[in-house]
Coordinates of C-alpha atoms in Angstrom, one line a residue:
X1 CA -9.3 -15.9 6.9
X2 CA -6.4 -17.9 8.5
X3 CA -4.0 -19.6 6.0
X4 CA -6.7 -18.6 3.4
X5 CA -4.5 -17.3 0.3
X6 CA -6.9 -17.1 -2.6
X7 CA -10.4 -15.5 -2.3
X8 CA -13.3 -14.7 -5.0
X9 CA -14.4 -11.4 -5.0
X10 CA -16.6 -9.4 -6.4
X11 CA -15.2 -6.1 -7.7
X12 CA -16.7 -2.7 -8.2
X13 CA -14.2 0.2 -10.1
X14 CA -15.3 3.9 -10.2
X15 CA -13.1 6.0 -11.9
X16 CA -13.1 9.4 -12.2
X17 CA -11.1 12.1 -14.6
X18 CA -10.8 15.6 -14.0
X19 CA -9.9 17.5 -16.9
X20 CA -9.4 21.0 -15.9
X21 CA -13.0 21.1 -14.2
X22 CA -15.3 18.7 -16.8
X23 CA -15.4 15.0 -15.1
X24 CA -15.7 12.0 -16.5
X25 CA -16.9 9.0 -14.3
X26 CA -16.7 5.2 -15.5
X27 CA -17.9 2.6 -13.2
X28 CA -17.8 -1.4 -14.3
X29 CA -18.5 -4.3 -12.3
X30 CA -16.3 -7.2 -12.3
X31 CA -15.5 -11.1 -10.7
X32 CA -11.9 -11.9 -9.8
X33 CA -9.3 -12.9 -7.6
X34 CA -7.3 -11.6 -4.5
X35 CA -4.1 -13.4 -3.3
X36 CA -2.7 -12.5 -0.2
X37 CA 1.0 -13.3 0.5
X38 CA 2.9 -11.6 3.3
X39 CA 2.0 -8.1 2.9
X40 CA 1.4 -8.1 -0.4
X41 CA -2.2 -8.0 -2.4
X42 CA -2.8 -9.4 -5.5
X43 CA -6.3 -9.1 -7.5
X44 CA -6.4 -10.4 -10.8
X45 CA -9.5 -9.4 -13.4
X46 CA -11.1 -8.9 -16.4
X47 CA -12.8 -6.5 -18.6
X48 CA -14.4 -6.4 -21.7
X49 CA -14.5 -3.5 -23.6
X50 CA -17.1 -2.1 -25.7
X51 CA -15.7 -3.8 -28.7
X52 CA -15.4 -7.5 -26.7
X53 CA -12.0 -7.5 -26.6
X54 CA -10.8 -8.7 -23.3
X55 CA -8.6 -6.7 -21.1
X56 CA -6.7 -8.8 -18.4
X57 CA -5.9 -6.3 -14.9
X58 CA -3.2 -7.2 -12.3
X59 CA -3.1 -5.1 -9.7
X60 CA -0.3 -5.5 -6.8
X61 CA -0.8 -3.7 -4.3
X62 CA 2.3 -3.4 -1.7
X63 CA 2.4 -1.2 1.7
X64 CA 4.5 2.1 0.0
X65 CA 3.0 1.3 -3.8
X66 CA 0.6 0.3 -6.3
X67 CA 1.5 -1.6 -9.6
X68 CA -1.4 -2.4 -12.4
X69 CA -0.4 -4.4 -15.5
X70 CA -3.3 -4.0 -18.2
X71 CA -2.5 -6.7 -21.0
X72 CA -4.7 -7.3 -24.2
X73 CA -6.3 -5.1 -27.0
X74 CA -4.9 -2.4 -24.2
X75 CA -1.8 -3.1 -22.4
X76 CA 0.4 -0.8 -20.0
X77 CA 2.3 -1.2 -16.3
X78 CA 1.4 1.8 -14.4
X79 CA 3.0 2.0 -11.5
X80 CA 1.7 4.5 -8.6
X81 CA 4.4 5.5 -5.6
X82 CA 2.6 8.2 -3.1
X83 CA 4.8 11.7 -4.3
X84 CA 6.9 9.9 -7.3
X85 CA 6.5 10.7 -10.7
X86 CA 6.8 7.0 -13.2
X87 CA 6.7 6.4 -16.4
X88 CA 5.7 4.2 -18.6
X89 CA 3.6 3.4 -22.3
X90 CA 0.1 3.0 -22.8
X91 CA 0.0 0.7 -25.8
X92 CA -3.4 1.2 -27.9
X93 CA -4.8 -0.2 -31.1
X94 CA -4.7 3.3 -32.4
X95 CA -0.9 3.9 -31.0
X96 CA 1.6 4.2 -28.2
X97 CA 0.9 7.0 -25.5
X98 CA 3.5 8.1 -23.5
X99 CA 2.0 8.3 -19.9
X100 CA 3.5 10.2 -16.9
X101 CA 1.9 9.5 -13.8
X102 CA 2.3 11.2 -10.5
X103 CA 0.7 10.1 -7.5
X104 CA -0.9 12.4 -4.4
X105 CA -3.0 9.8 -2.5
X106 CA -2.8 5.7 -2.0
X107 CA -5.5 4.3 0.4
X108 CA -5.9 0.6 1.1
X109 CA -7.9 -1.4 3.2
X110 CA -7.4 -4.8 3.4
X111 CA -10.4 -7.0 3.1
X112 CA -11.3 -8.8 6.0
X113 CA -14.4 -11.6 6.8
X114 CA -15.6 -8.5 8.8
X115 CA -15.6 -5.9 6.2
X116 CA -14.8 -4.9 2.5
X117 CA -11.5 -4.2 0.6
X118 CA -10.9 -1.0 -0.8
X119 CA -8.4 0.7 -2.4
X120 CA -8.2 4.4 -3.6
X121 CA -5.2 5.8 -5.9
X122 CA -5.5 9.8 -6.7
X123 CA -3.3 11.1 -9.2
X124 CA -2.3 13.2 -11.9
X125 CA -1.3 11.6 -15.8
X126 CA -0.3 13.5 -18.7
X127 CA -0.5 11.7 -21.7
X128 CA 2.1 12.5 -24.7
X129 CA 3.6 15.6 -22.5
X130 CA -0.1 17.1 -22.7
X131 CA -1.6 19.1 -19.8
X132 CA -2.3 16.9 -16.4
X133 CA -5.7 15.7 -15.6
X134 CA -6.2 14.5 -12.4
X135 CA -7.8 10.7 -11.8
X136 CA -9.0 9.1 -9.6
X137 CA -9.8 5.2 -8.9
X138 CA -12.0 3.8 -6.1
X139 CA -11.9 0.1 -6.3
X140 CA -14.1 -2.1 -3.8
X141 CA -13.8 -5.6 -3.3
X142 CA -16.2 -8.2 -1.7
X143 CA -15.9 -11.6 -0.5
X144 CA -17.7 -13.7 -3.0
X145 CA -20.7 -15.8 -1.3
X146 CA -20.2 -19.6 -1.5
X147 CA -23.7 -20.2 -0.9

């Protein structure tokens, strides 16, 4: 991928919540974009919810942290830092959440022509000072076939 700054991939996002022992998983499937600058990751995507509203996703993904900027019928800018507690405001169509996030885990792989991208963020969010409930996100990325 020399000089190559702005691939098509194909994007697969599991996500799972643990809420004091009963999980929730989502999974969703997804087309978008990685930028590569320096050594910094861009992937930019969308998702349409249930009610066809589209969600835009921007996820930056640096070496020490992880920033994803939701805008649309959903918006927020959570930002994970390995062992850092952020904050920030889940804005709903029902409301405003306050979210606290604090982040265990950040594993990234770079994708390569040779292999996929991943990138795997475990953490713990309490929403409106409630109880934490740890999450998880597993997102995999593939080069998109020109063929």
């Amino acid at each position: 991928m020399p000089n190559k700054q702005k691939i098509s991939v194909l994007i697969e996002l599991y996500t799972t919540i643990d809420d004091d022992g009963q999980k929730e998983y989502h999974k969703s499937k997804q087309t978008g974009v990685l930028y590569k600058k320096g050594n910094i990751d861009v992937l930019t995507f969308e998702e349409v919810a249930e009610d066809a509203s589209v969600v835009k996703n921007l996820v930056t993904i640096q070496p020490d942290k992880v920033s994803l900027k939701r805008s649309g019928n959903l918006s927020m800018n959570q930002q994970f830092h390995v062992n850092k507690a952020t904050e920030n405001v889940l804005k709903h169509p029902y409301g405003n959440l306050h979210m606290e996030t604090y982040t265990t885990a950040i594993v990234y792989e770079p994708l390569t022509p040779a292999r996929n991208g991943s990138l795997q963020i475990v953490y713990d969010v309490k929403l409106n000072g409630q109880r934490a409930r740890q999450q998880k996100i597993d997102l995999i990325m593939k080069e998109e076939d020109m063929a």
